[in-house]
Amino acid sequence: MGYQITIEPLGQTVEIAEGQTVLDACLRAGVWIPHACCHGLCATCKVQVLDGEFEHGEASPFALMDFERDENKVLACCATPQSDLVIEAEVDEDPDARYLPLQDFLGQVVRREMLTPTILGLWLQPDRAIDFQAGQYVMLQVPGVQGARAFSIASAPGDALIELHIRKVEGGPATTWLHGQVKVGDRLELAGPFGRFFVRKSATRRAIFVAGGSGLSSPKSMVLDLLAEGAGYPITLFHGARNRQELYCAELFEALAVQHANFRYVPVLSANDDASWAGATGYVHQALQQHLGNDFRSSKAYLCGPPPMIEGCIATLMQGRLFEPDIYTEKFFTAADASAPARRSPLFKSL
């Protein structure tokens, strides 16, 4: 049994199957609904239902509060129809966005490598090319685990393989299986592309990338894409890790810094225990000021990692007069976060 969704103010109608989420139906039809975590945690995909019956699904009570439910607001990534629906969504135009339809793929594992003691690198050969913008992510279906998991794409657009960086989450069934069971030759289902985390290339302004841990995946793709296209403005990548063992891809970025005069790589260790380390130490938001000064105007900043890191960086950037329109974030949420109170920055609206 199927239904229809009418999306206002576009006036566009798409088909939706029983049990299919509103977000999935819209993206597969090429209608872009703002979204981020796809776990019902971040509230980015919140829309207003103007008419029709629906189920809220597994929306977090912190991302969708009781009074909002009473007002017929839903999270598009969780809500499913029980009749035809009319929804109102904030579908904004962005000159740098590519509105790529969501598709399903089958990827064969062709390489696996432990990048750090806690981060697995996985390279997949998709059954056909995946068109995406650098910074976007895929949803990976893990055998025996209910629900797909989101992983940012670390490879550059146009690469033959899809590269994923997977941090092991303690007690997480998906990452535990991937770290312990996945092997070369396995075939995994994935869907993509998802997300609004991409470079605003038309701005041609200094680009600042800040990554924490496995949050390096999206900035890696974005930096590779910009350098391949010959971007001439200054590009700086800060990568925060706990210690030297957790720092990875350093040789790649050091080589890129030699090859490209406009690219700078700054690794930062927060708990350095290596006496030979001559690089930056402390928290990555502190390194922002130490290496770029106190004035961040005329910049675009892209932050990817755990919420505390992002909040610290936002505070530093705002003190340096860089504000919300020029700061883009991708916070890392896990399936386990669904049972924990959501942390909301008092400084900033998550994208």
Tab-separated table of C-alpha atoms in Angstrom:
chain	number	residue	atom	x	y	z
A	1	MET	CA	0.000	0.000	0.000
A	2	GLY	CA	1.346	3.413	-0.924
A	3	TYR	CA	0.602	7.050	-0.190
A	4	GLN	CA	1.576	10.461	-1.473
A	5	ILE	CA	3.417	13.325	0.206
A	6	THR	CA	2.878	16.880	-0.925
A	7	ILE	CA	5.798	19.114	0.070
A	8	GLU	CA	5.067	22.776	0.663
A	9	PRO	CA	6.048	25.428	-0.302
A	10	LEU	CA	7.327	23.526	-3.372
A	11	GLY	CA	3.917	22.067	-4.174
A	12	GLN	CA	5.702	18.902	-5.292
A	13	THR	CA	4.198	15.448	-4.719
A	14	VAL	CA	6.174	12.222	-4.241
A	15	GLU	CA	5.186	8.617	-3.687
A	16	ILE	CA	5.830	6.983	-0.309
A	17	ALA	CA	5.357	3.347	0.682
A	18	GLU	CA	3.845	2.156	3.935
A	19	GLY	CA	6.661	1.932	6.484
A	20	GLN	CA	8.997	4.176	4.463
A	21	THR	CA	10.220	7.311	6.203
A	22	VAL	CA	9.303	10.744	4.907
A	23	LEU	CA	12.979	11.640	4.476
A	24	ASP	CA	13.789	8.492	2.512
A	25	ALA	CA	10.874	9.009	0.132
A	26	CYS	CA	11.743	12.641	-0.501
A	27	LEU	CA	15.464	12.055	-1.069
A	28	ARG	CA	14.838	9.158	-3.442
A	29	ALA	CA	12.548	11.423	-5.452
A	30	GLY	CA	15.243	14.096	-5.632
A	31	VAL	CA	13.470	16.433	-3.189
A	32	TRP	CA	16.032	17.796	-0.725
A	33	ILE	CA	14.863	17.889	2.892
A	34	PRO	CA	17.454	19.253	5.357
A	35	HIS	CA	18.896	16.381	7.417
A	36	ALA	CA	22.009	15.361	9.320
A	37	CYS	CA	22.167	12.391	11.718
A	38	CYS	CA	19.328	10.188	10.349
A	39	HIS	CA	18.955	8.697	13.867
A	40	GLY	CA	16.179	10.997	15.132
A	41	LEU	CA	18.633	12.830	17.379
A	42	CYS	CA	19.653	16.160	15.843
A	43	ALA	CA	16.270	17.670	14.798
A	44	THR	CA	17.677	18.982	11.505
A	45	CYS	CA	14.943	17.224	9.506
A	46	LYS	CA	12.020	18.576	11.561
A	47	VAL	CA	8.985	19.348	9.377
A	48	GLN	CA	5.395	20.403	9.957
A	49	VAL	CA	2.570	18.016	8.992
A	50	LEU	CA	-0.288	20.135	7.653
A	51	ASP	CA	-2.605	17.239	6.850
A	52	GLY	CA	-2.674	13.468	7.185
A	53	GLU	CA	-1.993	10.664	9.659
A	54	PHE	CA	1.471	9.451	10.611
A	55	GLU	CA	3.620	7.606	13.149
A	56	HIS	CA	6.450	9.484	14.859
A	57	GLY	CA	8.768	6.471	14.941
A	58	GLU	CA	11.895	6.502	17.105
A	59	ALA	CA	12.303	10.270	17.353
A	60	SER	CA	14.249	11.325	20.430
A	61	PRO	CA	12.100	13.203	22.983
A	62	PHE	CA	14.911	15.761	23.183
A	63	ALA	CA	14.992	16.363	19.424
A	64	LEU	CA	11.187	16.401	19.163
A	65	MET	CA	9.543	17.645	22.333
A	66	ASP	CA	6.033	16.844	23.519
A	67	PHE	CA	4.592	20.243	22.643
A	68	GLU	CA	6.047	19.915	19.125
A	69	ARG	CA	4.408	16.520	18.722
A	70	ASP	CA	1.109	18.113	19.792
A	71	GLU	CA	1.639	20.694	17.038
A	72	ASN	CA	2.028	17.895	14.439
A	73	LYS	CA	5.742	18.421	13.951
A	74	VAL	CA	7.740	15.296	13.024
A	75	LEU	CA	11.297	14.259	12.304
A	76	ALA	CA	11.338	13.282	8.637
A	77	CYS	CA	14.026	10.622	9.203
A	78	CYS	CA	11.718	8.712	11.607
A	79	ALA	CA	8.140	9.551	10.642
A	80	THR	CA	6.157	7.105	8.506
A	81	PRO	CA	2.747	7.687	6.849
A	82	GLN	CA	-0.628	6.186	7.682
A	83	SER	CA	-2.360	8.198	4.950
A	84	ASP	CA	-1.519	10.766	2.308
A	85	LEU	CA	0.465	13.630	3.873
A	86	VAL	CA	0.942	17.326	3.300
A	87	ILE	CA	4.106	18.649	4.945
A	88	GLU	CA	5.810	22.011	5.177
A	89	ALA	CA	9.617	21.964	5.123
A	90	GLU	CA	12.365	24.569	5.107
A	91	VAL	CA	13.748	23.711	1.686
A	92	ASP	CA	16.381	26.388	1.188
A	93	GLU	CA	18.356	27.000	-1.979
A	94	ASP	CA	22.156	26.797	-1.826
A	95	PRO	CA	24.203	27.638	-4.938
A	96	ASP	CA	26.874	25.097	-3.937
A	97	ALA	CA	24.509	22.201	-3.222
A	98	ARG	CA	24.055	19.331	-5.642
A	99	TYR	CA	20.668	17.743	-5.116
A	100	LEU	CA	21.575	14.143	-5.814
A	101	PRO	CA	18.854	11.477	-5.530
A	102	LEU	CA	19.328	8.845	-2.850
A	103	GLN	CA	20.160	5.381	-4.229
A	104	ASP	CA	20.965	1.880	-2.963
A	105	PHE	CA	24.289	0.188	-3.678
A	106	LEU	CA	26.119	-3.050	-2.960
A	107	GLY	CA	29.741	-2.622	-1.954
A	108	GLN	CA	32.421	-5.314	-1.864
A	109	VAL	CA	35.139	-4.983	0.761
A	110	VAL	CA	38.467	-4.852	-1.099
A	111	ARG	CA	40.682	-3.627	1.734
A	112	ARG	CA	40.601	-3.251	5.508
A	113	GLU	CA	43.267	-1.671	7.697
A	114	MET	CA	43.482	-0.559	11.315
A	115	LEU	CA	44.308	3.142	11.014
A	116	THR	CA	44.651	3.505	14.801
A	117	PRO	CA	43.993	1.121	17.705
A	118	THR	CA	40.322	2.220	17.646
A	119	ILE	CA	39.648	3.299	14.034
A	120	LEU	CA	39.171	0.851	11.168
A	121	GLY	CA	39.678	1.905	7.565
A	122	LEU	CA	37.346	0.133	5.148
A	123	TRP	CA	37.505	0.381	1.353
A	124	LEU	CA	34.441	-0.702	-0.663
A	125	GLN	CA	34.072	-1.262	-4.391
A	126	PRO	CA	30.459	-0.247	-5.171
A	127	ASP	CA	28.495	-2.089	-7.846
A	128	ARG	CA	28.347	1.225	-9.735
A	129	ALA	CA	29.757	4.703	-9.210
A	130	ILE	CA	28.365	6.692	-6.276
A	131	ASP	CA	27.912	10.364	-7.120
A	132	PHE	CA	28.357	12.524	-4.008
A	133	GLN	CA	29.675	15.830	-2.752
A	134	ALA	CA	32.803	15.762	-0.608
A	135	GLY	CA	31.625	15.783	3.013
A	136	GLN	CA	28.518	13.648	2.511
A	137	TYR	CA	27.952	10.196	4.028
A	138	VAL	CA	26.423	6.791	3.366
A	139	MET	CA	24.157	4.597	5.480
A	140	LEU	CA	25.707	1.136	5.833
A	141	GLN	CA	23.665	-1.966	6.620
A	142	VAL	CA	25.612	-4.246	8.984
A	143	PRO	CA	24.669	-7.954	8.930
A	144	GLY	CA	22.646	-8.999	11.965
A	145	VAL	CA	22.211	-5.414	13.194
A	146	GLN	CA	18.860	-3.641	13.093
A	147	GLY	CA	18.954	-0.296	11.345
A	148	ALA	CA	21.625	1.179	9.071
A	149	ARG	CA	24.577	3.178	10.408
A	150	ALA	CA	25.936	6.471	9.078
A	151	PHE	CA	29.583	6.728	8.011
A	152	SER	CA	31.145	9.733	6.301
A	153	ILE	CA	32.949	9.161	3.007
A	154	ALA	CA	36.691	9.765	3.335
A	155	SER	CA	37.570	9.255	-0.343
A	156	ALA	CA	37.320	12.074	-2.855
A	157	PRO	CA	34.462	12.307	-5.379
A	158	GLY	CA	35.409	10.404	-8.502
A	159	ASP	CA	37.570	7.833	-6.693
A	160	ALA	CA	36.790	4.250	-7.665
A	161	LEU	CA	36.544	3.087	-4.040
A	162	ILE	CA	34.450	4.335	-1.132
A	163	GLU	CA	36.681	4.810	1.926
A	164	LEU	CA	35.149	4.768	5.419
A	165	HIS	CA	36.749	5.426	8.830
A	166	ILE	CA	34.955	3.449	11.536
A	167	ARG	CA	35.633	4.152	15.194
A	168	LYS	CA	34.805	1.263	17.495
A	169	VAL	CA	32.005	2.235	19.872
A	170	GLU	CA	32.152	0.287	23.118
A	171	GLY	CA	29.173	-2.053	23.181
A	172	GLY	CA	28.022	-0.930	19.735
A	173	PRO	CA	26.877	-4.002	17.763
A	174	ALA	CA	27.545	-2.447	14.344
A	175	THR	CA	31.083	-1.189	14.935
A	176	THR	CA	31.945	-4.291	16.986
A	177	TRP	CA	30.943	-6.516	14.053
A	178	LEU	CA	32.804	-4.382	11.538
A	179	HIS	CA	35.992	-4.328	13.605
A	180	GLY	CA	35.873	-8.014	14.432
A	181	GLN	CA	34.085	-9.808	11.602
A	182	VAL	CA	34.178	-7.966	8.293
A	183	LYS	CA	36.688	-9.353	5.805
A	184	VAL	CA	37.893	-8.728	2.283
A	185	GLY	CA	35.354	-10.131	-0.172
A	186	ASP	CA	32.298	-9.421	1.990
A	187	ARG	CA	29.446	-7.569	0.326
A	188	LEU	CA	27.605	-4.863	2.266
A	189	GLU	CA	24.456	-2.907	1.431
A	190	LEU	CA	24.697	0.875	1.558
A	191	ALA	CA	22.636	3.875	0.536
A	192	GLY	CA	23.627	7.433	-0.265
A	193	PRO	CA	24.464	10.182	-0.557
A	194	PHE	CA	23.200	11.838	2.625
A	195	GLY	CA	23.970	15.097	4.393
A	196	ARG	CA	24.437	18.827	3.932
A	197	PHE	CA	28.084	18.982	4.973
A	198	PHE	CA	29.901	20.222	1.859
A	199	VAL	CA	32.284	23.008	0.855
A	200	ARG	CA	30.770	26.311	-0.215
A	201	LYS	CA	33.156	26.617	-3.147
A	202	SER	CA	31.587	29.750	-4.628
A	203	ALA	CA	32.798	31.755	-1.616
A	204	THR	CA	36.526	31.378	-2.560
A	205	ARG	CA	37.460	32.391	0.998
A	206	ARG	CA	40.021	30.941	3.405
A	207	ALA	CA	38.828	27.462	4.345
A	208	ILE	CA	39.381	26.144	7.865
A	209	PHE	CA	38.751	22.447	8.514
A	210	VAL	CA	38.714	21.067	12.052
A	211	ALA	CA	38.387	17.330	12.731
A	212	GLY	CA	38.349	15.296	15.905
A	213	GLY	CA	39.297	11.589	15.813
A	214	SER	CA	37.499	9.714	13.057
A	215	GLY	CA	35.787	13.003	12.212
A	216	LEU	CA	38.742	13.363	9.837
A	217	SER	CA	36.851	11.380	7.177
A	218	SER	CA	34.711	14.223	5.785
A	219	PRO	CA	37.452	16.901	5.900
A	220	LYS	CA	39.841	14.470	4.204
A	221	SER	CA	37.430	14.113	1.284
A	222	MET	CA	36.811	17.866	1.182
A	223	VAL	CA	40.488	18.823	1.238
A	224	LEU	CA	41.380	16.270	-1.447
A	225	ASP	CA	38.551	17.557	-3.620
A	226	LEU	CA	39.565	21.213	-3.261
A	227	LEU	CA	43.241	20.554	-3.960
A	228	ALA	CA	42.403	18.376	-6.982
A	229	GLU	CA	40.314	21.224	-8.397
A	230	GLY	CA	43.181	23.667	-7.923
A	231	ALA	CA	41.594	25.909	-5.278
A	232	GLY	CA	44.011	28.804	-4.786
A	233	TYR	CA	42.839	30.267	-1.470
A	234	PRO	CA	44.395	29.247	1.889
A	235	ILE	CA	43.240	25.876	3.251
A	236	THR	CA	44.123	24.757	6.781
A	237	LEU	CA	43.300	21.390	8.317
A	238	PHE	CA	43.429	20.887	12.096
A	239	HIS	CA	43.191	17.293	13.277
A	240	GLY	CA	42.756	16.661	16.993
A	241	ALA	CA	43.686	13.279	18.476
A	242	ARG	CA	44.266	12.056	22.013
A	243	ASN	CA	47.807	10.804	21.403
A	244	ARG	CA	50.169	9.905	18.599
A	245	GLN	CA	48.717	6.400	18.263
A	246	GLU	CA	45.302	7.902	17.485
A	247	LEU	CA	46.687	10.263	14.854
A	248	TYR	CA	46.364	8.938	11.312
A	249	CYS	CA	46.753	10.036	7.678
A	250	ALA	CA	49.504	12.389	8.867
A	251	GLU	CA	51.949	11.354	6.133
A	252	LEU	CA	49.336	12.008	3.444
A	253	PHE	CA	48.601	15.519	4.670
A	254	GLU	CA	52.273	16.335	5.250
A	255	ALA	CA	52.946	15.372	1.631
A	256	LEU	CA	50.023	17.494	0.415
A	257	ALA	CA	51.367	20.477	2.373
A	258	VAL	CA	54.679	20.117	0.504
A	259	GLN	CA	52.925	19.843	-2.867
A	260	HIS	CA	50.460	22.705	-2.348
A	261	ALA	CA	51.709	26.040	-1.040
A	262	ASN	CA	48.208	27.101	0.022
A	263	PHE	CA	47.563	24.013	2.195
A	264	ARG	CA	48.581	23.768	5.847
A	265	TYR	CA	48.230	20.720	8.104
A	266	VAL	CA	48.158	21.070	11.910
A	267	PRO	CA	47.892	17.871	13.986
A	268	VAL	CA	47.055	18.474	17.665
A	269	LEU	CA	47.487	15.987	20.536
A	270	SER	CA	45.390	16.534	23.676
A	271	ALA	CA	47.118	13.941	25.905
A	272	ASN	CA	50.595	13.677	24.433
A	273	ASP	CA	52.822	11.058	26.071
A	274	ASP	CA	55.558	11.114	23.423
A	275	ALA	CA	58.613	13.175	24.382
A	276	SER	CA	59.680	13.343	20.739
A	277	TRP	CA	56.458	15.055	19.642
A	278	ALA	CA	57.249	18.583	18.428
A	279	GLY	CA	53.778	19.457	17.160
A	280	ALA	CA	50.847	21.241	18.760
A	281	THR	CA	49.421	20.007	22.070
A	282	GLY	CA	46.240	20.785	23.986
A	283	TYR	CA	42.742	21.083	22.595
A	284	VAL	CA	42.156	21.689	18.927
A	285	HIS	CA	40.164	24.899	19.485
A	286	GLN	CA	43.208	26.346	21.265
A	287	ALA	CA	45.352	25.502	18.237
A	288	LEU	CA	43.020	27.578	16.060
A	289	GLN	CA	44.109	30.776	17.789
A	290	GLN	CA	47.745	29.722	18.140
A	291	HIS	CA	48.139	29.110	14.410
A	292	LEU	CA	45.642	31.495	12.771
A	293	GLY	CA	45.423	34.375	15.241
A	294	ASN	CA	42.304	35.987	16.703
A	295	ASP	CA	40.569	37.242	13.575
A	296	PHE	CA	38.629	34.627	11.580
A	297	ARG	CA	36.674	37.022	9.391
A	298	SER	CA	36.804	36.324	5.649
A	299	SER	CA	36.865	32.582	6.379
A	300	LYS	CA	34.610	29.569	6.065
A	301	ALA	CA	34.944	26.952	8.823
A	302	TYR	CA	33.958	23.285	8.613
A	303	LEU	CA	33.880	21.369	11.900
A	304	CYS	CA	33.488	17.602	12.151
A	305	GLY	CA	33.694	15.525	15.317
A	306	PRO	CA	32.243	15.044	18.807
A	307	PRO	CA	29.929	17.784	20.151
A	308	PRO	CA	32.331	19.070	22.881
A	309	MET	CA	35.055	19.691	20.291
A	310	ILE	CA	32.634	21.465	17.992
A	311	GLU	CA	31.292	23.674	20.773
A	312	GLY	CA	34.810	24.689	21.809
A	313	CYS	CA	35.705	25.556	18.219
A	314	ILE	CA	32.501	27.534	17.683
A	315	ALA	CA	33.218	29.636	20.778
A	316	THR	CA	36.757	30.365	19.563
A	317	LEU	CA	35.616	31.235	16.036
A	318	MET	CA	32.863	33.521	17.284
A	319	GLN	CA	35.321	35.317	19.546
A	320	GLY	CA	37.305	35.890	16.379
A	321	ARG	CA	34.215	37.376	14.667
A	322	LEU	CA	33.227	34.404	12.529
A	323	PHE	CA	29.539	33.691	12.977
A	324	GLU	CA	26.849	31.151	12.126
A	325	PRO	CA	26.441	31.806	8.373
A	326	ASP	CA	30.110	30.933	7.839
A	327	ILE	CA	30.436	27.944	10.223
A	328	TYR	CA	29.301	24.490	9.117
A	329	THR	CA	29.186	21.527	11.466
A	330	GLU	CA	28.823	17.784	11.400
A	331	LYS	CA	28.417	16.348	14.873
A	332	PHE	CA	29.005	12.659	15.447
A	333	PHE	CA	26.025	10.784	16.883
A	334	THR	CA	25.889	7.018	17.482
A	335	ALA	CA	22.860	4.768	17.812
A	336	ALA	CA	23.613	4.634	21.559
A	337	ASP	CA	23.037	8.382	21.783
A	338	ALA	CA	19.337	7.765	21.216
A	339	SER	CA	18.967	6.647	24.847
A	340	ALA	CA	20.995	9.553	26.259
A	341	PRO	CA	19.912	13.175	26.743
A	342	ALA	CA	20.848	15.250	23.719
A	343	ARG	CA	23.470	17.922	24.334
A	344	ARG	CA	22.568	21.204	22.708
A	345	SER	CA	25.087	23.954	22.294
A	346	PRO	CA	23.934	27.233	23.895
A	347	LEU	CA	25.989	28.998	21.220
A	348	PHE	CA	24.889	27.554	17.942
A	349	LYS	CA	22.213	25.874	15.900
A	350	SER	CA	23.397	22.512	14.514
A	351	LEU	CA	23.177	22.120	10.742
